[in-house]
XYZ file of C-alpha atoms in Angstrom:
337
model
C 67.115 79.162 112.093
C 66.519 77.850 108.534
C 63.299 76.516 109.561
C 62.117 79.743 110.904
C 63.077 81.408 107.645
C 61.061 78.974 105.910
C 58.041 79.754 108.029
C 58.365 83.402 107.394
C 59.104 82.889 103.499
C 62.397 84.427 103.925
C 65.551 83.055 102.068
C 69.146 83.211 103.194
C 71.699 84.192 100.626
C 75.328 83.912 101.281
C 77.638 86.606 99.803
C 80.674 84.768 99.814
C 84.279 86.219 99.049
C 86.582 83.237 99.105
C 89.616 85.311 98.061
C 91.253 85.597 101.386
C 90.623 85.248 105.157
C 91.542 87.555 108.232
C 94.961 87.592 109.381
C 93.613 86.824 112.859
C 92.091 83.568 111.376
C 93.469 80.105 112.760
C 94.495 79.159 109.379
C 96.743 82.027 108.807
C 97.978 81.929 112.334
C 98.980 78.275 111.983
C 100.330 78.925 108.280
C 102.547 81.413 109.823
C 103.964 78.926 112.104
C 104.283 76.367 109.327
C 102.027 73.992 111.005
C 100.726 71.558 108.428
C 98.231 71.224 106.616
C 98.182 75.190 106.865
C 101.732 75.740 105.770
C 100.827 76.427 102.234
C 97.154 77.723 102.604
C 98.310 81.189 101.824
C 100.531 82.706 99.011
C 104.035 82.937 100.552
C 107.189 84.130 98.698
C 110.741 84.836 99.732
C 112.059 88.151 99.539
C 113.843 89.042 96.187
C 116.522 90.678 97.986
C 117.546 93.266 100.745
C 117.886 96.955 100.269
C 120.880 99.116 101.402
C 119.051 99.330 104.948
C 118.704 95.554 105.216
C 114.974 95.605 104.687
C 113.436 92.801 102.581
C 112.411 93.486 99.059
C 109.002 92.371 97.747
C 108.945 89.509 95.312
C 107.168 91.697 92.683
C 106.056 95.224 92.027
C 102.307 94.218 92.475
C 100.148 97.071 93.694
C 97.115 96.169 96.179
C 93.492 97.508 95.079
C 93.591 100.032 98.074
C 97.107 101.091 97.252
C 100.425 100.095 98.429
C 102.575 96.724 97.755
C 100.317 93.650 97.641
C 103.158 91.731 99.588
C 103.598 92.189 103.341
C 106.592 90.895 105.232
C 105.847 88.558 108.061
C 109.011 88.547 110.416
C 107.929 85.183 112.351
C 107.851 83.184 109.165
C 110.441 85.048 107.410
C 108.661 85.329 104.138
C 106.072 87.953 102.284
C 102.489 86.843 102.044
C 100.165 88.049 99.129
C 97.092 90.462 99.986
C 95.368 91.914 97.028
C 93.302 94.082 99.352
C 94.271 95.057 102.626
C 97.037 93.786 104.841
C 94.603 92.301 107.110
C 93.289 89.972 104.282
C 95.952 87.478 103.258
C 95.105 85.809 99.992
C 94.334 82.174 100.128
C 96.241 79.866 97.915
C 93.908 78.088 95.406
C 96.797 76.492 93.812
C 96.698 74.074 96.834
C 93.874 71.405 96.422
C 93.372 71.359 100.315
C 92.472 75.047 100.162
C 89.987 74.286 97.341
C 88.228 71.397 99.340
C 88.079 73.584 102.395
C 86.313 76.529 100.536
C 84.017 73.796 98.813
C 83.330 72.355 102.275
C 82.412 75.676 103.657
C 79.967 76.225 100.655
C 78.330 73.008 101.321
C 77.954 73.534 104.897
C 75.655 76.723 104.218
C 73.825 74.890 101.521
C 72.969 72.124 104.084
C 72.239 74.625 106.583
C 69.422 76.154 104.410
C 71.241 78.920 102.484
C 70.113 79.350 98.944
C 72.844 79.501 96.206
C 74.381 82.967 96.342
C 77.293 84.850 94.907
C 80.915 84.648 95.146
C 83.016 87.494 93.900
C 85.124 86.635 90.870
C 87.304 87.945 88.066
C 85.603 89.785 85.366
C 86.737 88.638 81.880
C 86.523 90.281 78.515
C 86.651 88.328 75.184
C 88.020 90.618 72.336
C 88.455 89.665 68.846
C 90.937 91.134 66.341
C 89.230 90.301 63.105
C 89.546 93.408 60.994
C 86.307 92.796 59.193
C 84.188 95.451 57.513
C 81.140 96.791 59.512
C 78.602 94.659 57.650
C 80.349 91.353 58.900
C 80.940 92.496 62.378
C 77.575 90.865 63.825
C 79.042 87.497 63.310
C 81.807 88.180 65.730
C 79.331 89.108 68.421
C 77.230 85.960 67.963
C 73.881 85.781 69.201
C 72.360 85.588 72.793
C 72.081 81.806 72.434
C 75.550 81.465 70.975
C 77.866 84.250 71.908
C 81.230 84.703 70.191
C 82.937 87.626 71.799
C 82.169 90.799 73.945
C 83.416 92.979 71.118
C 85.544 92.774 67.960
C 88.014 95.527 67.498
C 87.001 98.194 65.192
C 89.569 99.336 62.838
C 87.535 101.847 60.889
C 89.405 104.948 62.570
C 92.682 103.324 61.399
C 91.728 104.119 57.876
C 90.914 107.768 58.400
C 93.316 110.113 56.067
C 94.230 113.589 56.163
C 92.103 114.235 53.250
C 88.820 113.095 54.815
C 86.571 115.893 56.353
C 84.213 115.705 59.462
C 81.186 114.335 57.459
C 83.474 111.302 56.261
C 84.752 110.644 59.719
C 81.078 110.735 61.165
C 80.048 108.269 58.416
C 82.765 105.849 59.391
C 81.594 106.002 63.055
C 77.876 105.747 62.128
C 78.728 102.538 60.109
C 80.143 100.768 62.976
C 77.289 101.692 65.264
C 74.657 100.637 62.729
C 76.302 97.305 62.148
C 76.645 96.577 66.056
C 73.695 94.130 67.097
C 71.128 95.382 69.454
C 72.343 95.153 73.113
C 75.950 94.892 72.154
C 78.798 97.286 72.879
C 80.910 99.131 70.476
C 84.740 99.882 70.475
C 87.105 102.369 68.866
C 90.749 102.571 68.569
C 93.120 105.016 66.778
C 96.333 102.905 66.425
C 98.381 99.862 67.039
C 101.728 98.558 66.517
C 100.963 97.587 62.971
C 100.417 101.235 61.843
C 102.023 104.629 61.573
C 101.377 106.825 64.794
C 98.374 109.042 64.572
C 100.236 112.354 64.256
C 102.385 110.843 61.378
C 99.323 109.457 59.605
C 97.278 112.555 60.049
C 99.059 115.757 61.082
C 100.717 116.545 64.250
C 98.162 118.923 65.470
C 95.500 116.381 65.203
C 96.259 114.023 68.113
C 94.343 115.793 70.938
C 91.210 115.742 68.626
C 91.579 112.239 67.608
C 91.830 111.186 71.304
C 88.861 113.090 71.970
C 86.756 111.213 69.440
C 88.219 107.866 70.470
C 87.637 108.401 74.326
C 84.272 110.494 74.162
C 82.376 108.312 71.587
C 80.035 105.680 73.247
C 81.685 102.444 73.553
C 85.041 101.196 74.832
C 88.258 103.156 73.932
C 91.345 101.277 72.996
C 94.617 103.110 73.034
C 98.112 102.463 71.975
C 100.910 103.212 74.148
C 102.226 106.691 73.318
C 98.972 108.022 71.940
C 98.262 109.987 74.966
C 101.432 112.029 74.599
C 101.220 112.531 71.020
C 104.227 110.456 69.933
C 105.245 110.523 66.380
C 107.017 107.912 64.434
C 110.852 108.269 65.129
C 113.590 107.756 62.474
C 116.025 105.097 64.053
C 119.234 104.010 62.725
C 119.834 100.397 62.380
C 122.051 100.460 65.431
C 119.515 101.742 67.356
C 116.714 99.238 66.587
C 115.725 97.427 69.643
C 112.145 95.987 68.443
C 112.796 92.146 68.252
C 110.999 91.737 65.205
C 112.705 94.413 63.186
C 115.955 93.068 64.523
C 115.252 89.794 63.018
C 115.289 91.345 59.581
C 118.064 93.564 58.312
C 118.572 97.137 57.065
C 117.293 96.444 53.544
C 114.201 94.644 54.680
C 113.366 96.724 57.793
C 109.694 96.794 58.660
C 108.004 99.623 57.099
C 105.399 100.434 60.052
C 105.561 101.935 63.483
C 107.134 99.757 66.190
C 108.579 102.591 68.151
C 108.705 101.494 71.999
C 106.487 103.578 74.214
C 108.542 106.641 75.605
C 109.773 106.383 79.074
C 112.454 107.609 81.285
C 114.851 105.209 83.046
C 113.811 102.201 81.296
C 116.062 99.210 82.710
C 118.305 96.858 80.753
C 118.734 93.372 81.305
C 121.740 91.310 80.933
C 121.611 87.346 80.742
C 124.755 85.464 81.123
C 124.904 81.678 80.847
C 128.078 79.555 81.343
C 127.354 76.313 79.147
C 130.633 74.916 80.068
C 132.038 72.852 83.142
C 134.536 75.394 83.881
C 134.368 78.319 85.955
C 134.769 81.633 84.135
C 134.712 85.417 84.833
C 132.882 87.720 82.411
C 133.437 91.588 81.633
C 129.857 92.530 80.644
C 131.012 96.259 80.107
C 132.277 95.039 76.736
C 128.576 95.221 75.455
C 126.995 98.398 74.660
C 125.387 100.424 77.353
C 126.382 98.165 80.310
C 127.541 100.192 83.287
C 130.174 99.266 85.716
C 127.453 97.832 88.267
C 124.211 96.206 88.070
C 121.622 94.371 90.189
C 121.208 90.597 90.400
C 117.436 89.828 89.612
C 117.725 86.040 89.494
C 120.158 83.265 89.138
C 120.257 79.680 88.466
C 119.569 76.958 91.236
C 122.718 75.783 93.060
C 124.720 79.098 91.892
C 128.349 78.382 92.743
C 129.753 81.855 93.460
C 129.066 82.804 97.132
C 127.991 86.299 97.967
C 125.772 86.667 94.929
C 122.579 87.596 96.546
C 119.322 88.399 94.381
C 118.719 92.053 94.710
C 122.083 92.617 95.373
C 124.734 94.648 93.617
C 127.104 92.954 91.243
C 130.569 94.279 89.536
C 129.739 93.939 85.738
C 133.575 94.194 84.937
C 133.803 90.879 86.581
C 130.846 88.673 86.901
C 131.904 85.313 88.230
C 130.073 82.120 86.710
C 130.660 78.673 88.080
C 130.037 75.620 85.967
C 126.698 75.636 84.140
C 125.647 78.646 85.967
C 123.324 81.480 84.897
C 122.399 84.943 86.039
C 120.128 87.810 85.107
C 121.612 91.431 85.772
C 119.423 94.711 85.744
C 121.017 97.662 84.929
C 120.369 101.436 83.881
C 121.865 101.599 80.020
C 124.377 104.249 79.515
C 122.316 105.796 76.577
């Protein structure tokens, strides 16, 4: 076939997708049966636990490209397998050197057969730089065609907008950045981040929709900080209500003077980490801690956990958490706030 291609001046270019195989492929069938060397040719994981109906719980909340969980339970093997696309396309385990060698051998086979170097789908990466430089210095952070530095540096110009400025001044700030971006490069815009007061607080509460429109509709990549899409404002918190780790490491007299209010959400989980550093068994009443309810869900536990019946994904009585010598456990709960 390759010779006939050459006679006709044709080139065979292979479009490879080495991410996965078919679930009907011999490798996968043998992996299901744990037949070596195929046992770990795919990404297999144990269930995180079991729900009230006895159904296995996926190892994570990852979503497949086409919707639904990225994990599918295989009854025969008793584990979940990863599929980033459809159920019928299980992901290969490229952490396994034998899988990498197999895929390279496949590429070599087709090259030896006369195929020209083709393309393989890969992960798209973007290099961003948080430099905080004025527009006139921005070109240095893009680099040149021969020596690229980043795809784009963050543009903090709109962070400096004040309520006193008019539309012409804001337009001037936008154009100053456009003028500084080297030809053929891409601009970026952002309104806020965790180091600044939130937009409605810095500007006015009625300004957030207009600010978002500017940010999202300008030519370039829009970067948003969580909460901007719903118009979050700065929130006064008492010291007792502070949950941000950086603020918690200060004190009421030296609390940070900028916005680090977490994104608003409903039903945010709490996590309780209990570690027994002694050689004795003990029972902990975790409800003495603020916000801990009477029951929780076991999310993980130490290897060789001593207390029988403590199942990952199962319910646990937080009033009496049993820990054996050197045991540790992580419990998830809905806070009583």
